């Protein structure tokens, strides 16, 4: 009985912690959207030095009250359909304005897929917080993917806690 209750306590605790973290991140996202209520135009000035799943993101420079700020274009999920038989030129399979990005690239060498869609000098809308212009997002707000991951993982731990309570030997 002790091991059964210990299992339950550990799993329910981890599950609740993950659910609370998901709520914190969700509230952070809502706060960001609410606070970033001013819009300006920004220009793509360069691309990130690091890549995420083979993609280098455009960095947008925008000016608020004669001060320059930078923000990169973000995506929630990036799916890279990579194969040795794909073309060297990466291709975006969905609309680049979507929250998620699906690209097809070559496993060994590929050209940045976003460079074609957002060449240096491209103007994009930047939404920023007037009290803190450094807090901003480019083109559209992307919800943190961590919210869903933490929520469903926490839910899974809670379900496992009750399954363990019901089915583990006493």
Short mmCIF file of N, CA, C and O in Angstrom, two decimals, residues 18-144:
data_model
loop_
_atom_site.label_atom_id
_atom_site.label_comp_id
_atom_site.label_asym_id
_atom_site.label_seq_id
_atom_site.Cartn_x
_atom_site.Cartn_y
_atom_site.Cartn_z
N UNK A 18 3.39 20.49 -13.70
CA UNK A 18 3.40 20.73 -15.15
C UNK A 18 2.16 21.50 -15.61
O UNK A 18 2.25 22.39 -16.46
N UNK A 19 1.00 21.20 -15.03
CA UNK A 19 -0.22 21.94 -15.37
C UNK A 19 -0.11 23.40 -14.95
O UNK A 19 -0.51 24.31 -15.69
N UNK A 20 0.44 23.64 -13.77
CA UNK A 20 0.62 25.02 -13.29
C UNK A 20 1.59 25.78 -14.19
O UNK A 20 1.35 26.94 -14.56
N UNK A 21 2.68 25.12 -14.60
CA UNK A 21 3.63 25.75 -15.51
C UNK A 21 2.98 26.09 -16.85
O UNK A 21 3.23 27.16 -17.42
N UNK A 22 2.12 25.21 -17.34
CA UNK A 22 1.43 25.49 -18.61
C UNK A 22 0.52 26.71 -18.47
O UNK A 22 0.43 27.53 -19.38
N UNK A 23 -0.13 26.86 -17.33
CA UNK A 23 -0.98 28.04 -17.10
C UNK A 23 -0.15 29.32 -17.01
O UNK A 23 -0.56 30.37 -17.51
N UNK A 24 1.02 29.22 -16.40
CA UNK A 24 1.91 30.39 -16.30
C UNK A 24 2.34 30.84 -17.69
O UNK A 24 2.28 32.03 -18.02
N UNK A 25 2.76 29.89 -18.54
CA UNK A 25 3.17 30.24 -19.90
C UNK A 25 2.00 30.77 -20.72
O UNK A 25 2.16 31.69 -21.51
N UNK A 26 0.82 30.21 -20.52
CA UNK A 26 -0.36 30.67 -21.26
C UNK A 26 -0.70 32.11 -20.87
O UNK A 26 -1.00 32.95 -21.73
N UNK A 27 -0.64 32.43 -19.58
CA UNK A 27 -0.90 33.79 -19.12
C UNK A 27 0.17 34.77 -19.62
O UNK A 27 -0.14 35.92 -19.93
N UNK A 28 1.40 34.30 -19.70
CA UNK A 28 2.48 35.12 -20.23
C UNK A 28 2.21 35.48 -21.69
O UNK A 28 2.41 36.62 -22.11
N UNK A 29 1.72 34.52 -22.47
CA UNK A 29 1.37 34.76 -23.87
C UNK A 29 0.24 35.78 -23.99
O UNK A 29 0.30 36.71 -24.79
N UNK A 30 -0.81 35.60 -23.17
CA UNK A 30 -1.94 36.53 -23.20
C UNK A 30 -1.50 37.95 -22.85
O UNK A 30 -1.93 38.92 -23.46
N UNK A 31 -0.64 38.05 -21.85
CA UNK A 31 -0.14 39.35 -21.40
C UNK A 31 0.65 40.03 -22.52
O UNK A 31 0.51 41.24 -22.75
N UNK A 32 1.46 39.26 -23.22
CA UNK A 32 2.28 39.79 -24.31
C UNK A 32 1.40 40.36 -25.42
O UNK A 32 1.63 41.47 -25.90
N UNK A 33 0.36 39.63 -25.81
CA UNK A 33 -0.54 40.08 -26.87
C UNK A 33 -1.27 41.36 -26.44
O UNK A 33 -1.41 42.30 -27.22
N UNK A 34 -1.71 41.38 -25.19
CA UNK A 34 -2.44 42.54 -24.67
C UNK A 34 -1.55 43.78 -24.60
O UNK A 34 -1.99 44.89 -24.93
N UNK A 35 -0.30 43.61 -24.19
CA UNK A 35 0.60 44.74 -24.00
C UNK A 35 1.17 45.27 -25.32
O UNK A 35 1.45 46.46 -25.43
N UNK A 36 1.35 44.41 -26.28
CA UNK A 36 1.94 44.83 -27.57
C UNK A 36 0.82 45.33 -28.48
O UNK A 36 0.43 44.66 -29.44
N UNK A 37 0.34 46.54 -28.20
CA UNK A 37 -0.82 47.06 -28.91
C UNK A 37 -0.47 48.19 -29.88
O UNK A 37 -1.35 48.80 -30.45
N UNK A 38 0.81 48.48 -30.06
CA UNK A 38 1.25 49.49 -31.03
C UNK A 38 1.93 48.78 -32.20
O UNK A 38 2.57 47.74 -32.02
N UNK A 39 1.78 49.36 -33.39
CA UNK A 39 2.36 48.76 -34.59
C UNK A 39 3.29 49.74 -35.27
O UNK A 39 3.02 50.94 -35.31
N UNK A 40 4.36 49.22 -35.81
CA UNK A 40 5.27 50.00 -36.64
C UNK A 40 5.79 49.10 -37.76
O UNK A 40 5.59 47.89 -37.72
N UNK A 41 6.45 49.70 -38.71
CA UNK A 41 7.07 48.92 -39.79
C UNK A 41 8.52 48.68 -39.43
O UNK A 41 9.22 49.56 -38.93
N UNK A 42 8.96 47.46 -39.70
CA UNK A 42 10.36 47.12 -39.51
C UNK A 42 10.90 46.55 -40.80
O UNK A 42 10.14 46.17 -41.69
N UNK A 43 12.23 46.50 -40.91
CA UNK A 43 12.87 45.96 -42.11
C UNK A 43 13.78 44.80 -41.74
O UNK A 43 14.48 44.84 -40.73
N UNK A 44 13.76 43.76 -42.59
CA UNK A 44 14.67 42.63 -42.42
C UNK A 44 16.08 43.15 -42.69
O UNK A 44 16.35 43.73 -43.74
N UNK A 45 16.97 42.97 -41.70
CA UNK A 45 18.35 43.46 -41.85
C UNK A 45 19.37 42.33 -41.99
O UNK A 45 20.44 42.53 -42.54
N UNK A 46 19.02 41.15 -41.47
CA UNK A 46 19.93 39.99 -41.56
C UNK A 46 19.17 38.76 -41.11
O UNK A 46 17.97 38.80 -40.87
N UNK A 47 19.89 37.65 -40.95
CA UNK A 47 19.29 36.39 -40.52
C UNK A 47 20.04 35.86 -39.30
O UNK A 47 21.20 36.21 -39.08
N UNK A 48 19.37 35.04 -38.53
CA UNK A 48 20.00 34.48 -37.33
C UNK A 48 21.26 33.70 -37.71
O UNK A 48 21.33 33.13 -38.80
N UNK A 49 22.22 33.68 -36.82
CA UNK A 49 23.46 32.93 -37.05
C UNK A 49 23.25 31.44 -36.80
O UNK A 49 23.93 30.60 -37.37
N UNK A 50 22.35 31.12 -35.88
CA UNK A 50 22.06 29.73 -35.58
C UNK A 50 20.84 29.30 -36.39
O UNK A 50 20.07 30.12 -36.83
N UNK A 51 20.71 28.01 -36.58
CA UNK A 51 19.53 27.55 -37.31
C UNK A 51 18.69 26.66 -36.43
O UNK A 51 19.16 26.07 -35.48
N UNK A 52 17.43 26.59 -36.76
CA UNK A 52 16.49 25.73 -36.05
C UNK A 52 15.89 24.82 -37.10
O UNK A 52 15.14 25.27 -37.95
N UNK A 53 16.30 23.56 -37.06
CA UNK A 53 15.80 22.59 -38.02
C UNK A 53 16.12 23.02 -39.45
O UNK A 53 15.32 22.85 -40.36
N UNK A 54 17.29 23.62 -39.65
CA UNK A 54 17.73 24.01 -40.97
C UNK A 54 17.22 25.36 -41.45
O UNK A 54 17.41 25.71 -42.61
N UNK A 55 16.59 26.14 -40.57
CA UNK A 55 16.02 27.43 -40.97
C UNK A 55 16.73 28.55 -40.23
O UNK A 55 16.91 28.49 -39.01
N UNK A 56 17.12 29.56 -40.99
CA UNK A 56 17.69 30.78 -40.41
C UNK A 56 16.60 31.84 -40.48
O UNK A 56 16.05 32.12 -41.54
N UNK A 57 16.29 32.46 -39.34
CA UNK A 57 15.15 33.36 -39.25
C UNK A 57 15.54 34.80 -39.55
O UNK A 57 16.61 35.26 -39.15
N UNK A 58 14.64 35.55 -40.21
CA UNK A 58 14.91 36.96 -40.47
C UNK A 58 14.90 37.77 -39.17
O UNK A 58 14.06 37.54 -38.31
N UNK A 59 15.86 38.68 -39.06
CA UNK A 59 15.90 39.61 -37.93
C UNK A 59 15.41 40.96 -38.46
O UNK A 59 15.92 41.47 -39.46
N UNK A 60 14.40 41.49 -37.78
CA UNK A 60 13.75 42.72 -38.22
C UNK A 60 14.16 43.86 -37.30
O UNK A 60 14.10 43.74 -36.08
N UNK A 61 14.59 44.97 -37.90
CA UNK A 61 14.93 46.17 -37.14
C UNK A 61 13.77 47.15 -37.24
O UNK A 61 13.23 47.38 -38.32
N UNK A 62 13.38 47.70 -36.10
CA UNK A 62 12.31 48.69 -36.07
C UNK A 62 12.72 49.83 -35.15
O UNK A 62 13.57 49.67 -34.29
N UNK A 63 12.12 51.00 -35.38
CA UNK A 63 12.50 52.20 -34.63
C UNK A 63 11.29 52.72 -33.87
O UNK A 63 10.21 52.89 -34.45
N UNK A 64 11.48 52.95 -32.57
CA UNK A 64 10.44 53.54 -31.72
C UNK A 64 11.11 54.67 -30.94
O UNK A 64 12.11 54.44 -30.26
N UNK A 65 10.57 55.87 -31.05
CA UNK A 65 11.12 57.05 -30.38
C UNK A 65 12.61 57.23 -30.66
O UNK A 65 13.42 57.46 -29.76
N UNK A 66 12.98 57.08 -31.93
CA UNK A 66 14.37 57.25 -32.41
C UNK A 66 15.35 56.25 -31.81
O UNK A 66 16.55 56.50 -31.80
N UNK A 67 14.86 55.14 -31.29
CA UNK A 67 15.72 54.07 -30.76
C UNK A 67 15.49 52.83 -31.61
O UNK A 67 14.35 52.45 -31.89
N UNK A 68 16.59 52.18 -32.04
CA UNK A 68 16.49 50.99 -32.87
C UNK A 68 16.39 49.74 -32.00
O UNK A 68 17.09 49.61 -30.98
N UNK A 69 15.51 48.84 -32.41
CA UNK A 69 15.32 47.55 -31.73
C UNK A 69 15.34 46.45 -32.78
O UNK A 69 15.05 46.70 -33.95
N UNK A 70 15.68 45.24 -32.35
CA UNK A 70 15.67 44.08 -33.23
C UNK A 70 14.77 43.00 -32.66
O UNK A 70 14.71 42.81 -31.44
N UNK A 71 14.09 42.30 -33.54
CA UNK A 71 13.27 41.15 -33.15
C UNK A 71 13.29 40.17 -34.31
O UNK A 71 13.29 40.57 -35.47
N UNK A 72 13.31 38.90 -34.00
CA UNK A 72 13.31 37.92 -35.08
C UNK A 72 11.90 37.39 -35.31
O UNK A 72 11.06 37.38 -34.41
N UNK A 73 11.66 36.95 -36.51
CA UNK A 73 10.41 36.30 -36.85
C UNK A 73 10.40 34.92 -36.19
O UNK A 73 11.40 34.21 -36.24
N UNK A 74 9.28 34.58 -35.56
CA UNK A 74 9.21 33.30 -34.82
C UNK A 74 8.13 32.41 -35.38
O UNK A 74 7.14 32.88 -35.95
N UNK A 75 8.33 31.11 -35.17
CA UNK A 75 7.35 30.09 -35.53
C UNK A 75 7.16 29.18 -34.33
O UNK A 75 8.09 28.97 -33.55
N UNK A 76 5.95 28.60 -34.21
CA UNK A 76 5.67 27.68 -33.12
C UNK A 76 6.39 26.36 -33.32
O UNK A 76 7.19 25.91 -32.51
N UNK A 77 6.10 25.71 -34.44
CA UNK A 77 6.70 24.43 -34.78
C UNK A 77 7.33 24.54 -36.16
O UNK A 77 6.79 25.19 -37.04
N UNK A 78 8.45 23.86 -36.34
CA UNK A 78 9.09 23.80 -37.65
C UNK A 78 9.22 22.34 -38.01
O UNK A 78 9.83 21.55 -37.29
N UNK A 79 8.62 21.98 -39.12
CA UNK A 79 8.69 20.61 -39.60
C UNK A 79 9.56 20.62 -40.85
O UNK A 79 9.25 21.30 -41.83
N UNK A 80 10.66 19.90 -40.81
CA UNK A 80 11.59 19.85 -41.93
C UNK A 80 11.52 18.46 -42.55
O UNK A 80 11.96 17.48 -41.95
N UNK A 81 10.96 18.37 -43.73
CA UNK A 81 10.90 17.11 -44.47
C UNK A 81 12.19 17.02 -45.28
O UNK A 81 12.27 17.49 -46.40
N UNK A 82 13.19 16.41 -44.68
CA UNK A 82 14.52 16.39 -45.25
C UNK A 82 14.83 15.03 -45.89
O UNK A 82 14.52 13.99 -45.33
N UNK A 83 15.45 15.09 -47.06
CA UNK A 83 15.82 13.87 -47.77
C UNK A 83 17.03 14.17 -48.65
O UNK A 83 17.22 15.29 -49.11
N UNK A 84 17.84 13.16 -48.92
CA UNK A 84 18.99 13.31 -49.81
C UNK A 84 18.55 13.57 -51.24
O UNK A 84 19.31 14.08 -52.06
N UNK A 85 17.31 13.22 -51.57
CA UNK A 85 16.82 13.34 -52.93
C UNK A 85 16.11 14.67 -53.20
O UNK A 85 15.73 14.95 -54.33
N UNK A 86 15.90 15.48 -52.17
CA UNK A 86 15.27 16.78 -52.36
C UNK A 86 16.25 17.75 -53.00
O UNK A 86 17.46 17.56 -52.94
N UNK A 87 15.72 18.82 -53.59
CA UNK A 87 16.53 19.85 -54.23
C UNK A 87 17.38 20.57 -53.18
O UNK A 87 17.04 20.60 -52.00
N UNK A 88 18.49 21.17 -53.64
CA UNK A 88 19.35 21.95 -52.75
C UNK A 88 18.59 23.18 -52.25
O UNK A 88 18.73 23.61 -51.12
N UNK A 89 17.74 23.73 -53.12
CA UNK A 89 16.94 24.89 -52.74
C UNK A 89 15.77 24.41 -51.89
O UNK A 89 14.93 23.65 -52.34
N UNK A 90 15.75 24.84 -50.62
CA UNK A 90 14.66 24.46 -49.72
C UNK A 90 13.36 25.10 -50.18
O UNK A 90 13.36 26.22 -50.71
N UNK A 91 12.25 24.41 -49.98
CA UNK A 91 10.95 24.92 -50.38
C UNK A 91 10.02 24.94 -49.18
O UNK A 91 9.96 23.98 -48.40
N UNK A 92 9.29 26.04 -49.03
CA UNK A 92 8.29 26.15 -47.97
C UNK A 92 7.00 25.56 -48.51
O UNK A 92 6.54 25.94 -49.59
N UNK A 93 6.41 24.61 -47.78
CA UNK A 93 5.21 23.93 -48.26
C UNK A 93 3.91 24.59 -47.81
O UNK A 93 2.86 24.25 -48.31
N UNK A 94 3.98 25.50 -46.86
CA UNK A 94 2.77 26.18 -46.40
C UNK A 94 2.98 27.69 -46.47
O UNK A 94 4.02 28.15 -46.93
N UNK A 95 2.01 28.45 -46.05
CA UNK A 95 2.11 29.90 -46.05
C UNK A 95 3.11 30.34 -44.98
O UNK A 95 2.97 29.96 -43.81
N UNK A 96 4.09 31.14 -45.35
CA UNK A 96 5.12 31.58 -44.39
C UNK A 96 4.55 32.48 -43.30
O UNK A 96 5.21 32.72 -42.29
N UNK A 97 3.31 32.95 -43.48
CA UNK A 97 2.68 33.79 -42.46
C UNK A 97 1.98 32.97 -41.40
O UNK A 97 1.53 33.51 -40.40
N UNK A 98 1.88 31.65 -41.59
CA UNK A 98 1.27 30.76 -40.59
C UNK A 98 2.13 30.70 -39.33
O UNK A 98 3.31 31.04 -39.35
N UNK A 99 1.52 30.20 -38.25
CA UNK A 99 2.25 30.04 -36.99
C UNK A 99 3.33 28.96 -37.07
O UNK A 99 4.31 29.01 -36.35
N UNK A 100 3.10 27.98 -37.92
CA UNK A 100 4.03 26.86 -38.05
C UNK A 100 4.64 26.88 -39.45
O UNK A 100 4.05 27.41 -40.39
N UNK A 101 5.79 26.27 -39.58
CA UNK A 101 6.51 26.27 -40.85
C UNK A 101 6.80 24.84 -41.26
O UNK A 101 7.31 24.05 -40.48
N UNK A 102 6.46 24.52 -42.51
CA UNK A 102 6.74 23.20 -43.07
C UNK A 102 7.63 23.41 -44.28
O UNK A 102 7.25 24.10 -45.23
N UNK A 103 8.83 22.85 -44.22
CA UNK A 103 9.76 23.01 -45.34
C UNK A 103 10.25 21.65 -45.83
O UNK A 103 10.25 20.66 -45.10
N UNK A 104 10.66 21.63 -47.08
CA UNK A 104 11.26 20.45 -47.69
C UNK A 104 12.68 20.84 -48.08
O UNK A 104 12.88 21.83 -48.79
N UNK A 105 13.65 20.11 -47.57
CA UNK A 105 15.05 20.47 -47.83
C UNK A 105 15.89 19.23 -48.10
O UNK A 105 15.44 18.10 -47.90
N UNK A 106 17.11 19.47 -48.52
CA UNK A 106 18.07 18.40 -48.77
C UNK A 106 18.81 18.11 -47.47
O UNK A 106 19.20 19.04 -46.76
N UNK A 107 19.02 16.85 -47.17
CA UNK A 107 19.68 16.43 -45.94
C UNK A 107 21.09 16.99 -45.83
O UNK A 107 21.53 17.40 -44.75
N UNK A 108 21.81 17.03 -46.93
CA UNK A 108 23.24 17.36 -46.89
C UNK A 108 23.54 18.84 -47.04
O UNK A 108 24.42 19.38 -46.38
N UNK A 109 22.80 19.51 -47.92
CA UNK A 109 23.03 20.94 -48.12
C UNK A 109 21.73 21.58 -48.61
O UNK A 109 21.04 21.03 -49.45
N UNK A 110 21.41 22.70 -48.00
CA UNK A 110 20.20 23.42 -48.39
C UNK A 110 20.42 24.91 -48.26
O UNK A 110 21.21 25.37 -47.45
N UNK A 111 19.66 25.65 -49.06
CA UNK A 111 19.66 27.11 -48.99
C UNK A 111 18.50 27.52 -48.10
O UNK A 111 17.43 26.93 -48.15
N UNK A 112 18.71 28.55 -47.28
CA UNK A 112 17.69 29.02 -46.34
C UNK A 112 16.38 29.31 -47.07
O UNK A 112 16.31 30.16 -47.95
N UNK A 113 15.33 28.62 -46.66
CA UNK A 113 14.03 28.74 -47.31
C UNK A 113 13.38 30.11 -47.09
O UNK A 113 12.63 30.58 -47.93
N UNK A 114 13.65 30.75 -45.97
CA UNK A 114 12.99 32.02 -45.67
C UNK A 114 13.64 33.22 -46.38
O UNK A 114 13.02 34.27 -46.49
N UNK A 115 14.87 33.05 -46.88
CA UNK A 115 15.56 34.15 -47.55
C UNK A 115 14.80 34.58 -48.81
O UNK A 115 14.76 35.75 -49.14
N UNK A 116 14.19 33.64 -49.48
CA UNK A 116 13.43 33.94 -50.69
C UNK A 116 12.14 34.71 -50.35
O UNK A 116 11.74 35.61 -51.07
N UNK A 117 11.51 34.36 -49.24
CA UNK A 117 10.25 34.99 -48.85
C UNK A 117 10.45 36.32 -48.14
O UNK A 117 9.59 37.20 -48.20
N UNK A 118 11.56 36.45 -47.42
CA UNK A 118 11.85 37.67 -46.67
C UNK A 118 13.27 38.14 -46.96
O UNK A 118 14.14 38.08 -46.08
N UNK A 119 13.54 38.64 -48.18
CA UNK A 119 14.89 39.12 -48.46
C UNK A 119 15.23 40.35 -47.61
O UNK A 119 14.33 41.02 -47.09
N UNK A 120 16.51 40.61 -47.46
CA UNK A 120 16.94 41.78 -46.70
C UNK A 120 16.27 43.02 -47.30
O UNK A 120 16.23 43.19 -48.51
N UNK A 121 15.71 43.84 -46.43
CA UNK A 121 15.00 45.04 -46.87
C UNK A 121 13.48 44.89 -46.88
O UNK A 121 12.76 45.87 -47.00
N UNK A 122 12.98 43.68 -46.72
CA UNK A 122 11.54 43.44 -46.70
C UNK A 122 10.93 44.14 -45.49
O UNK A 122 11.45 44.05 -44.39
N UNK A 123 9.83 44.85 -45.71
CA UNK A 123 9.13 45.51 -44.60
C UNK A 123 8.10 44.56 -44.00
O UNK A 123 7.33 43.94 -44.72
N UNK A 124 8.11 44.47 -42.67
CA UNK A 124 7.15 43.63 -41.94
C UNK A 124 6.58 44.44 -40.78
O UNK A 124 7.25 45.32 -40.23
N UNK A 125 5.35 44.12 -40.41
CA UNK A 125 4.73 44.76 -39.25
C UNK A 125 5.35 44.23 -37.97
O UNK A 125 5.58 43.03 -37.83
N UNK A 126 5.61 45.14 -37.05
CA UNK A 126 6.12 44.79 -35.73
C UNK A 126 5.13 45.34 -34.70
O UNK A 126 4.78 46.51 -34.73
N UNK A 127 4.68 44.47 -33.82
CA UNK A 127 3.78 44.86 -32.73
C UNK A 127 4.62 44.98 -31.47
O UNK A 127 5.33 44.04 -31.13
N UNK A 128 4.55 46.12 -30.79
CA UNK A 128 5.42 46.33 -29.64
C UNK A 128 4.65 46.93 -28.47
O UNK A 128 3.57 47.49 -28.62
N UNK A 129 5.25 46.82 -27.29
CA UNK A 129 4.70 47.37 -26.05
C UNK A 129 5.18 48.82 -25.95
O UNK A 129 6.38 49.07 -25.89
N UNK A 130 4.26 49.80 -25.92
CA UNK A 130 4.68 51.20 -25.88
C UNK A 130 5.47 51.56 -24.60
O UNK A 130 6.31 52.46 -24.64
N UNK A 131 5.23 50.86 -23.49
CA UNK A 131 5.98 51.12 -22.26
C UNK A 131 7.36 50.49 -22.30
O UNK A 131 8.27 50.94 -21.61
N UNK A 132 7.51 49.41 -23.07
CA UNK A 132 8.79 48.71 -23.19
C UNK A 132 8.91 48.23 -24.64
O UNK A 132 8.61 47.08 -24.93
N UNK A 133 9.36 49.11 -25.56
CA UNK A 133 9.40 48.77 -26.99
C UNK A 133 10.27 47.56 -27.33
O UNK A 133 10.15 47.00 -28.42
N UNK A 134 11.13 47.15 -26.41
CA UNK A 134 11.95 45.97 -26.66
C UNK A 134 11.10 44.69 -26.67
O UNK A 134 11.47 43.70 -27.28
N UNK A 135 9.96 44.71 -25.99
CA UNK A 135 9.03 43.58 -26.01
C UNK A 135 8.16 43.70 -27.25
O UNK A 135 7.38 44.64 -27.38
N UNK A 136 8.32 42.75 -28.16
CA UNK A 136 7.63 42.86 -29.43
C UNK A 136 7.52 41.49 -30.11
O UNK A 136 8.11 40.52 -29.65
N UNK A 137 6.76 41.47 -31.18
CA UNK A 137 6.71 40.30 -32.05
C UNK A 137 6.51 40.78 -33.48
O UNK A 137 5.97 41.85 -33.74
N UNK A 138 6.98 39.97 -34.43
CA UNK A 138 6.96 40.33 -35.83
C UNK A 138 5.81 39.62 -36.55
O UNK A 138 5.62 38.41 -36.37
N UNK A 139 5.04 40.38 -37.30
CA UNK A 139 4.00 39.92 -38.22
C UNK A 139 2.75 39.36 -37.53
O UNK A 139 1.66 39.74 -37.85
N UNK A 140 2.91 38.41 -36.61
CA UNK A 140 1.79 37.82 -35.88
C UNK A 140 2.36 37.16 -34.63
O UNK A 140 3.51 36.76 -34.59
N UNK A 141 1.50 37.07 -33.60
CA UNK A 141 1.97 36.45 -32.36
C UNK A 141 1.88 34.93 -32.49
O UNK A 141 0.89 34.39 -32.99
N UNK A 142 2.91 34.26 -32.03
CA UNK A 142 2.93 32.80 -32.04
C UNK A 142 2.89 32.32 -30.60
O UNK A 142 3.75 32.69 -29.80
N UNK A 143 1.88 31.52 -30.29
CA UNK A 143 1.78 30.97 -28.94
C UNK A 143 2.94 30.04 -28.67
O UNK A 143 3.42 29.34 -29.56
N UNK A 144 3.38 30.02 -27.41
CA UNK A 144 4.47 29.14 -27.03
C UNK A 144 4.04 27.68 -27.15
O UNK A 144 3.03 27.28 -26.56
#
